[in-house]
């Protein structure tokens, strides 16, 4: 299944992507974790040290040049660049988290880097390669793909968005992040990504049941409580994994409920 995660900054997109990826890998799945946010924090949230992070795709000038303007094409841009080898070549294996359930599957991290403002030459070239790689991940790969994005789904493009199985729209119980959530959901719907679940993070079931009637908010809703062990931990660690037994139980129940909802929302795997 291919899942994209979007919403306002700071609402918990990266944490939720890391938790879901870890849950799946502990249950034997192979998971691609794609960091498509400019903040580049999915690796650290998943327990990688800063120095272990793979270099972002959009910063790799020579690779972008080689794939987008291949030799022998007179400097013409290749609109369908060869990318199928890149996930393996550019990704890092994510470490096993400290959990009661051992990791039987695998998690790999692929870092896209900023969409515009590219370090590797012309922005339009790096964007073209990034979009081609995301399209490959969503359309061609059989494994799980979780894409941690910014507030918006522009990275996906119309052709790719329509093939994403579900969008998690993450929000806090606040008017401003709910307004962003509604906007993101509407934009994604316009791109053809209509299978959406609203995840209300750091929230109670009562808050989920009494959300303001904002046009565009996904009708399927789920909440995740505020996790005290994470609040204590985040001051000195970037990882959101291995928060202890109680938090793990809460997160496992959340991931299981989310996957049940997604299975109900998403079309069957091809
Ligand atoms: N359920 C939660 N309970 C407590 N803290 C949380 C929870 N979810 C996320 N956080 C914290 O909130 C902050 C923002 O989370 P993050 O996942 O980085 O958001 P985003 O990716 O949307 O910007 C981080 O410090 C994270 O540790
Ligand atoms: Mg983030």
Tab-separated table of C-alpha atoms and ligand atoms in Angstrom:
chain	number	residue	atom	x	y	z
A	1	UNK	CA	0.000	0.000	0.000
A	2	UNK	CA	1.206	3.526	-0.765
A	3	UNK	CA	0.428	6.158	1.838
A	4	UNK	CA	1.155	9.881	1.792
A	5	UNK	CA	1.168	11.992	4.950
A	6	UNK	CA	0.463	15.714	4.879
A	7	UNK	CA	-0.683	18.569	7.104
A	8	UNK	CA	0.537	21.774	8.731
A	9	UNK	CA	4.110	21.958	10.083
A	10	UNK	CA	4.626	20.624	13.594
A	11	UNK	CA	1.410	18.586	13.845
A	12	UNK	CA	3.150	15.185	13.921
A	13	UNK	CA	3.437	14.034	10.282
A	14	UNK	CA	7.010	12.820	10.643
A	15	UNK	CA	6.362	11.105	13.973
A	16	UNK	CA	3.284	9.303	12.633
A	17	UNK	CA	5.159	8.196	9.495
A	18	UNK	CA	7.990	6.854	11.692
A	19	UNK	CA	5.540	5.013	13.973
A	20	UNK	CA	3.582	3.461	11.136
A	21	UNK	CA	6.755	2.369	9.300
A	22	UNK	CA	8.126	0.825	12.463
A	23	UNK	CA	4.837	-0.964	13.189
A	24	UNK	CA	4.792	-2.460	9.683
A	25	UNK	CA	8.469	-3.492	9.739
A	26	UNK	CA	8.000	-5.202	13.110
A	27	UNK	CA	5.213	-7.195	11.499
A	28	UNK	CA	7.448	-8.429	8.716
A	29	UNK	CA	6.738	-5.877	6.001
A	30	UNK	CA	9.300	-4.227	3.785
A	31	UNK	CA	8.740	-0.495	4.007
A	32	UNK	CA	10.134	2.431	2.051
A	33	UNK	CA	10.106	5.559	4.154
A	34	UNK	CA	10.336	8.576	1.887
A	35	UNK	CA	11.255	11.927	3.368
A	36	UNK	CA	9.788	14.507	1.010
A	37	UNK	CA	9.621	17.313	3.568
A	38	UNK	CA	12.114	20.158	3.519
A	39	UNK	CA	12.729	19.717	7.244
A	40	UNK	CA	14.376	16.323	6.573
A	41	UNK	CA	13.632	14.781	9.935
A	42	UNK	CA	12.201	11.343	9.166
A	43	UNK	CA	15.609	9.674	9.516
A	44	UNK	CA	16.243	11.091	12.952
A	45	UNK	CA	12.681	10.395	14.059
A	46	UNK	CA	13.334	6.773	13.035
A	47	UNK	CA	16.528	6.565	15.087
A	48	UNK	CA	19.280	7.469	12.600
A	49	UNK	CA	22.063	9.768	13.713
A	50	UNK	CA	22.529	12.950	11.718
A	51	UNK	CA	25.811	11.700	10.213
A	52	UNK	CA	24.135	8.498	9.001
A	53	UNK	CA	21.469	10.308	6.976
A	54	UNK	CA	21.620	9.625	3.240
A	55	UNK	CA	22.385	12.610	1.047
A	56	UNK	CA	19.168	14.136	-0.311
A	57	UNK	CA	18.416	13.391	-3.945
A	58	UNK	CA	17.936	17.041	-4.885
A	59	UNK	CA	21.451	17.870	-3.647
A	60	UNK	CA	23.157	15.363	-5.932
A	61	UNK	CA	24.055	17.600	-8.833
A	62	UNK	CA	26.010	15.083	-10.933
A	63	UNK	CA	23.346	12.391	-10.577
A	64	UNK	CA	20.617	14.833	-11.574
A	65	UNK	CA	22.620	15.939	-14.595
A	66	UNK	CA	23.398	12.350	-15.637
A	67	UNK	CA	19.764	11.191	-15.415
A	68	UNK	CA	17.967	14.262	-16.675
A	69	UNK	CA	20.359	15.156	-19.497
A	70	UNK	CA	21.827	11.810	-20.531
A	71	UNK	CA	24.786	11.755	-22.931
A	72	UNK	CA	23.870	11.311	-26.569
A	73	UNK	CA	20.631	13.285	-26.401
A	74	UNK	CA	22.169	16.598	-27.420
A	75	UNK	CA	21.594	18.141	-23.987
A	76	UNK	CA	17.836	17.574	-24.267
A	77	UNK	CA	15.969	16.966	-21.039
A	78	UNK	CA	14.828	13.367	-20.532
A	79	UNK	CA	11.249	13.604	-19.281
A	80	UNK	CA	11.169	9.916	-18.385
A	81	UNK	CA	14.542	9.431	-16.677
A	82	UNK	CA	15.865	6.055	-15.579
A	83	UNK	CA	15.235	5.858	-11.810
A	84	UNK	CA	14.454	2.238	-10.917
A	85	UNK	CA	17.944	1.646	-9.431
A	86	UNK	CA	17.872	4.787	-7.288
A	87	UNK	CA	15.823	3.629	-4.266
A	88	UNK	CA	18.366	0.915	-3.430
A	89	UNK	CA	21.373	3.058	-4.354
A	90	UNK	CA	20.375	6.167	-2.416
A	91	UNK	CA	18.631	4.794	0.663
A	92	UNK	CA	19.846	3.911	4.140
A	93	UNK	CA	18.641	0.967	6.185
A	94	UNK	CA	16.857	2.184	9.294
A	95	UNK	CA	17.867	0.614	12.600
A	96	UNK	CA	15.667	-1.665	14.659
A	97	UNK	CA	13.855	0.198	17.398
A	98	UNK	CA	13.834	-0.769	21.027
A	99	UNK	CA	10.549	-2.681	21.100
A	100	UNK	CA	8.968	-5.765	22.583
A	101	UNK	CA	8.226	-6.988	19.041
A	102	UNK	CA	11.409	-7.672	17.035
A	103	UNK	CA	11.703	-6.307	13.508
A	104	UNK	CA	11.102	-9.126	11.045
A	105	UNK	CA	10.776	-6.870	8.016
A	106	UNK	CA	12.858	-3.952	6.854
A	107	UNK	CA	12.697	-0.173	6.744
A	108	UNK	CA	14.693	1.897	4.302
A	109	UNK	CA	14.904	5.657	4.196
A	110	UNK	CA	15.017	7.668	1.005
A	111	UNK	CA	15.581	11.401	1.360
A	112	UNK	CA	14.240	13.604	-1.408
A	113	UNK	CA	15.345	17.047	-0.273
A	114	UNK	CA	13.773	20.421	-0.963
A	115	UNK	CA	11.558	20.550	-4.042
A	116	UNK	CA	12.511	24.026	-5.177
A	117	UNK	CA	15.664	25.850	-4.117
A	118	UNK	CA	17.768	22.868	-5.152
A	119	UNK	CA	21.437	22.663	-4.248
A	120	UNK	CA	22.164	20.495	-7.272
A	121	UNK	CA	21.930	22.827	-10.260
A	122	UNK	CA	18.680	23.916	-11.844
A	123	UNK	CA	15.580	23.468	-9.683
A	124	UNK	CA	13.432	22.263	-12.566
A	125	UNK	CA	15.868	19.429	-13.305
A	126	UNK	CA	16.037	18.220	-9.732
A	127	UNK	CA	12.259	18.524	-9.433
A	128	UNK	CA	11.846	16.415	-12.556
A	129	UNK	CA	14.056	13.668	-11.125
A	130	UNK	CA	12.358	13.832	-7.716
A	131	UNK	CA	8.922	13.544	-9.271
A	132	UNK	CA	10.038	10.688	-11.519
A	133	UNK	CA	11.434	8.814	-8.522
A	134	UNK	CA	8.276	9.354	-6.465
A	135	UNK	CA	6.187	8.200	-9.408
A	136	UNK	CA	8.343	5.069	-9.663
A	137	UNK	CA	7.942	4.350	-5.937
A	138	UNK	CA	4.173	4.748	-6.080
A	139	UNK	CA	3.477	3.107	-9.432
A	140	UNK	CA	6.069	0.348	-9.792
A	141	UNK	CA	7.048	-0.841	-6.331
A	142	UNK	CA	5.204	-3.649	-4.621
A	143	UNK	CA	6.420	-2.862	-1.099
A	144	UNK	CA	4.895	-0.414	1.353
A	145	UNK	CA	5.738	3.196	0.605
A	146	UNK	CA	5.139	5.922	3.197
A	147	UNK	CA	5.772	9.475	2.022
A	148	UNK	CA	6.252	12.172	4.656
A	149	UNK	CA	5.382	15.474	2.979
A	150	UNK	CA	4.857	19.148	3.673
A	151	UNK	CA	1.482	20.882	3.814
A	152	UNK	CA	0.456	19.994	0.284
A	153	UNK	CA	0.808	17.182	-2.202
A	154	UNK	CA	2.535	19.026	-5.050
A	155	UNK	CA	5.450	16.572	-4.974
A	156	UNK	CA	3.186	13.862	-6.257
A	157	UNK	CA	1.785	15.462	-9.373
A	158	UNK	CA	-1.550	14.434	-10.799
A	159	UNK	CA	-0.502	11.139	-12.378
A	160	UNK	CA	1.175	9.908	-9.210
A	161	UNK	CA	-1.350	11.231	-6.680
A	162	UNK	CA	-4.160	9.270	-8.256
A	163	UNK	CA	-2.212	6.052	-7.565
A	164	UNK	CA	-1.500	6.738	-3.910
A	165	UNK	CA	-3.789	4.429	-1.924
A	166	UNK	CA	-4.481	6.871	0.873
A	167	UNK	CA	-3.626	10.255	2.289
A	168	UNK	CA	-3.249	10.791	6.011
A	169	UNK	CA	-4.123	14.368	6.762
A	170	UNK	CA	-2.597	15.106	10.149
A	171	UNK	CA	-3.836	17.915	12.370
A	172	UNK	CA	-3.763	19.043	15.956
A	173	UNK	CA	-7.045	19.980	17.629
A	174	UNK	CA	-6.650	23.653	16.710
A	175	UNK	CA	-8.505	25.812	14.211
A	176	UNK	CA	-5.387	26.800	12.302
A	177	UNK	CA	-4.078	23.308	11.744
A	178	UNK	CA	-7.595	22.075	10.921
A	179	UNK	CA	-7.939	24.806	8.315
A	180	UNK	CA	-4.658	23.691	6.748
A	181	UNK	CA	-5.860	20.078	6.923
A	182	UNK	CA	-9.065	20.977	5.089
A	183	UNK	CA	-7.094	22.851	2.433
A	184	UNK	CA	-4.630	19.972	1.947
A	185	UNK	CA	-7.497	17.488	1.714
A	186	UNK	CA	-9.217	19.620	-0.893
A	187	UNK	CA	-6.056	20.028	-3.005
A	188	UNK	CA	-5.327	16.311	-2.794
A	189	UNK	CA	-8.906	15.537	-3.810
A	190	UNK	CA	-8.474	17.800	-6.846
A	191	UNK	CA	-5.410	15.750	-7.814
A	192	UNK	CA	-7.442	12.557	-7.608
A	193	UNK	CA	-6.326	11.437	-4.129
A	194	UNK	CA	-9.761	10.978	-2.587
A	195	UNK	CA	-9.086	8.217	-0.087
A	196	UNK	CA	-8.277	10.291	2.964
A	197	UNK	CA	-8.163	9.848	6.720
A	198	UNK	CA	-7.920	12.729	9.172
A	199	UNK	CA	-5.546	11.931	12.034
A	200	UNK	CA	-6.111	14.215	14.977
A	201	UNK	CA	-2.838	14.116	16.890
A	202	UNK	CA	-2.281	15.047	20.534
A	203	UNK	CA	-6.039	14.840	20.929
A	204	UNK	CA	-8.836	13.038	22.755
A	205	UNK	CA	-11.762	11.048	21.277
A	206	UNK	CA	-14.078	13.789	22.584
A	207	UNK	CA	-12.239	16.330	20.454
A	208	UNK	CA	-12.537	14.114	17.366
A	209	UNK	CA	-16.269	13.815	17.963
A	210	UNK	CA	-16.765	17.577	18.222
A	211	UNK	CA	-14.679	19.030	15.381
A	212	UNK	CA	-15.907	22.257	13.779
A	213	UNK	CA	-17.746	21.674	10.490
A	214	UNK	CA	-14.963	22.758	8.133
A	215	UNK	CA	-15.662	22.073	4.481
A	216	UNK	CA	-13.156	19.627	3.039
A	217	UNK	CA	-12.090	17.793	6.203
A	218	UNK	CA	-11.959	14.036	5.552
A	219	UNK	CA	-14.942	12.195	7.000
A	220	UNK	CA	-12.845	9.262	8.250
A	221	UNK	CA	-11.213	10.274	11.508
A	222	UNK	CA	-8.879	8.832	14.084
A	223	UNK	CA	-7.138	10.284	17.098
A	224	UNK	CA	-3.801	9.762	18.781
A	225	UNK	CA	-3.269	11.010	22.331
A	226	UNK	CA	-0.498	13.229	23.555
A	227	UNK	CA	2.363	10.916	24.583
A	228	UNK	CA	4.048	12.060	27.754
A	229	UNK	CA	7.198	9.902	27.275
A	230	UNK	CA	7.790	11.640	23.934
A	231	UNK	CA	7.461	15.076	25.490
A	232	UNK	CA	10.141	14.126	27.989
A	233	UNK	CA	12.390	12.450	25.441
A	234	UNK	CA	12.306	15.042	22.656
A	235	UNK	CA	14.468	17.506	24.536
A	236	UNK	CA	17.512	15.281	24.120
A	237	UNK	CA	16.693	12.853	21.293
A	238	UNK	CA	15.328	13.166	17.759
A	239	UNK	CA	13.964	9.610	17.778
A	240	UNK	CA	10.258	9.040	18.399
A	241	UNK	CA	10.667	5.262	18.705
A	242	UNK	CA	11.195	3.063	21.753
A	243	UNK	CA	9.053	5.143	24.114
A	244	UNK	CA	8.355	2.306	26.542
A	245	UNK	CA	5.636	-0.265	27.021
A	246	UNK	CA	2.620	1.957	27.635
A	247	UNK	CA	3.293	4.312	24.720
A	248	UNK	CA	4.057	1.366	22.461
A	249	UNK	CA	0.716	-0.225	23.302
A	250	UNK	CA	-1.055	3.034	22.462
A	251	UNK	CA	0.874	3.395	19.196
A	252	UNK	CA	0.335	-0.221	18.148
A	253	UNK	CA	-3.406	0.132	18.741
A	254	UNK	CA	-3.402	3.383	16.775
A	255	UNK	CA	-1.502	1.855	13.820
A	256	UNK	CA	-3.760	-1.209	13.779
A	257	UNK	CA	-6.898	0.982	13.779
A	258	UNK	CA	-5.428	3.204	11.081
A	259	UNK	CA	-4.605	0.249	8.832
A	260	UNK	CA	-8.117	-1.143	9.306
A	261	UNK	CA	-9.548	2.213	8.264
A	262	UNK	CA	-7.211	2.430	5.279
A	263	UNK	CA	-8.088	-1.044	4.154
A	264	UNK	CA	-11.702	0.034	4.215
A	265	UNK	CA	-10.936	3.246	2.328
A	266	UNK	CA	-8.305	2.133	-0.136
A	267	UNK	CA	-8.892	0.161	-3.248
A	268	UNK	CA	-7.399	-3.319	-3.272
A	269	UNK	CA	-3.689	-3.639	-4.064
A	270	UNK	CA	-2.963	-4.193	-7.730
B	1	LIG	N1	1.294	12.255	20.001
B	1	LIG	C1	2.311	13.047	20.382
B	1	LIG	N2	2.548	13.274	21.699
B	1	LIG	C2	3.537	14.093	22.106
B	1	LIG	N3	4.368	14.740	21.272
B	1	LIG	C3	4.187	14.559	19.940
B	1	LIG	C4	3.154	13.701	19.432
B	1	LIG	N4	3.224	13.698	18.073
B	1	LIG	C5	4.257	14.508	17.757
B	1	LIG	N5	4.833	15.041	18.856
B	1	LIG	C6	5.950	16.014	18.900
B	1	LIG	O1	5.523	17.171	18.191
B	1	LIG	C7	6.592	17.758	17.484
B	1	LIG	C8	6.266	17.855	15.998
B	1	LIG	O2	6.165	16.551	15.472
B	1	LIG	P1	6.659	16.209	13.980
B	1	LIG	O3	6.323	14.775	13.773
B	1	LIG	O4	8.062	16.635	13.772
B	1	LIG	O5	5.678	17.134	13.142
B	1	LIG	P2	5.678	17.519	11.586
B	1	LIG	O6	6.420	16.442	10.858
B	1	LIG	O7	4.233	17.577	11.211
B	1	LIG	O8	6.342	18.852	11.473
B	1	LIG	C9	7.821	16.897	17.742
B	1	LIG	O9	8.563	17.492	18.779
B	1	LIG	C10	7.212	15.558	18.187
B	1	LIG	O10	8.102	14.879	19.057
B	2	LIG	MG1	8.108	16.673	9.590
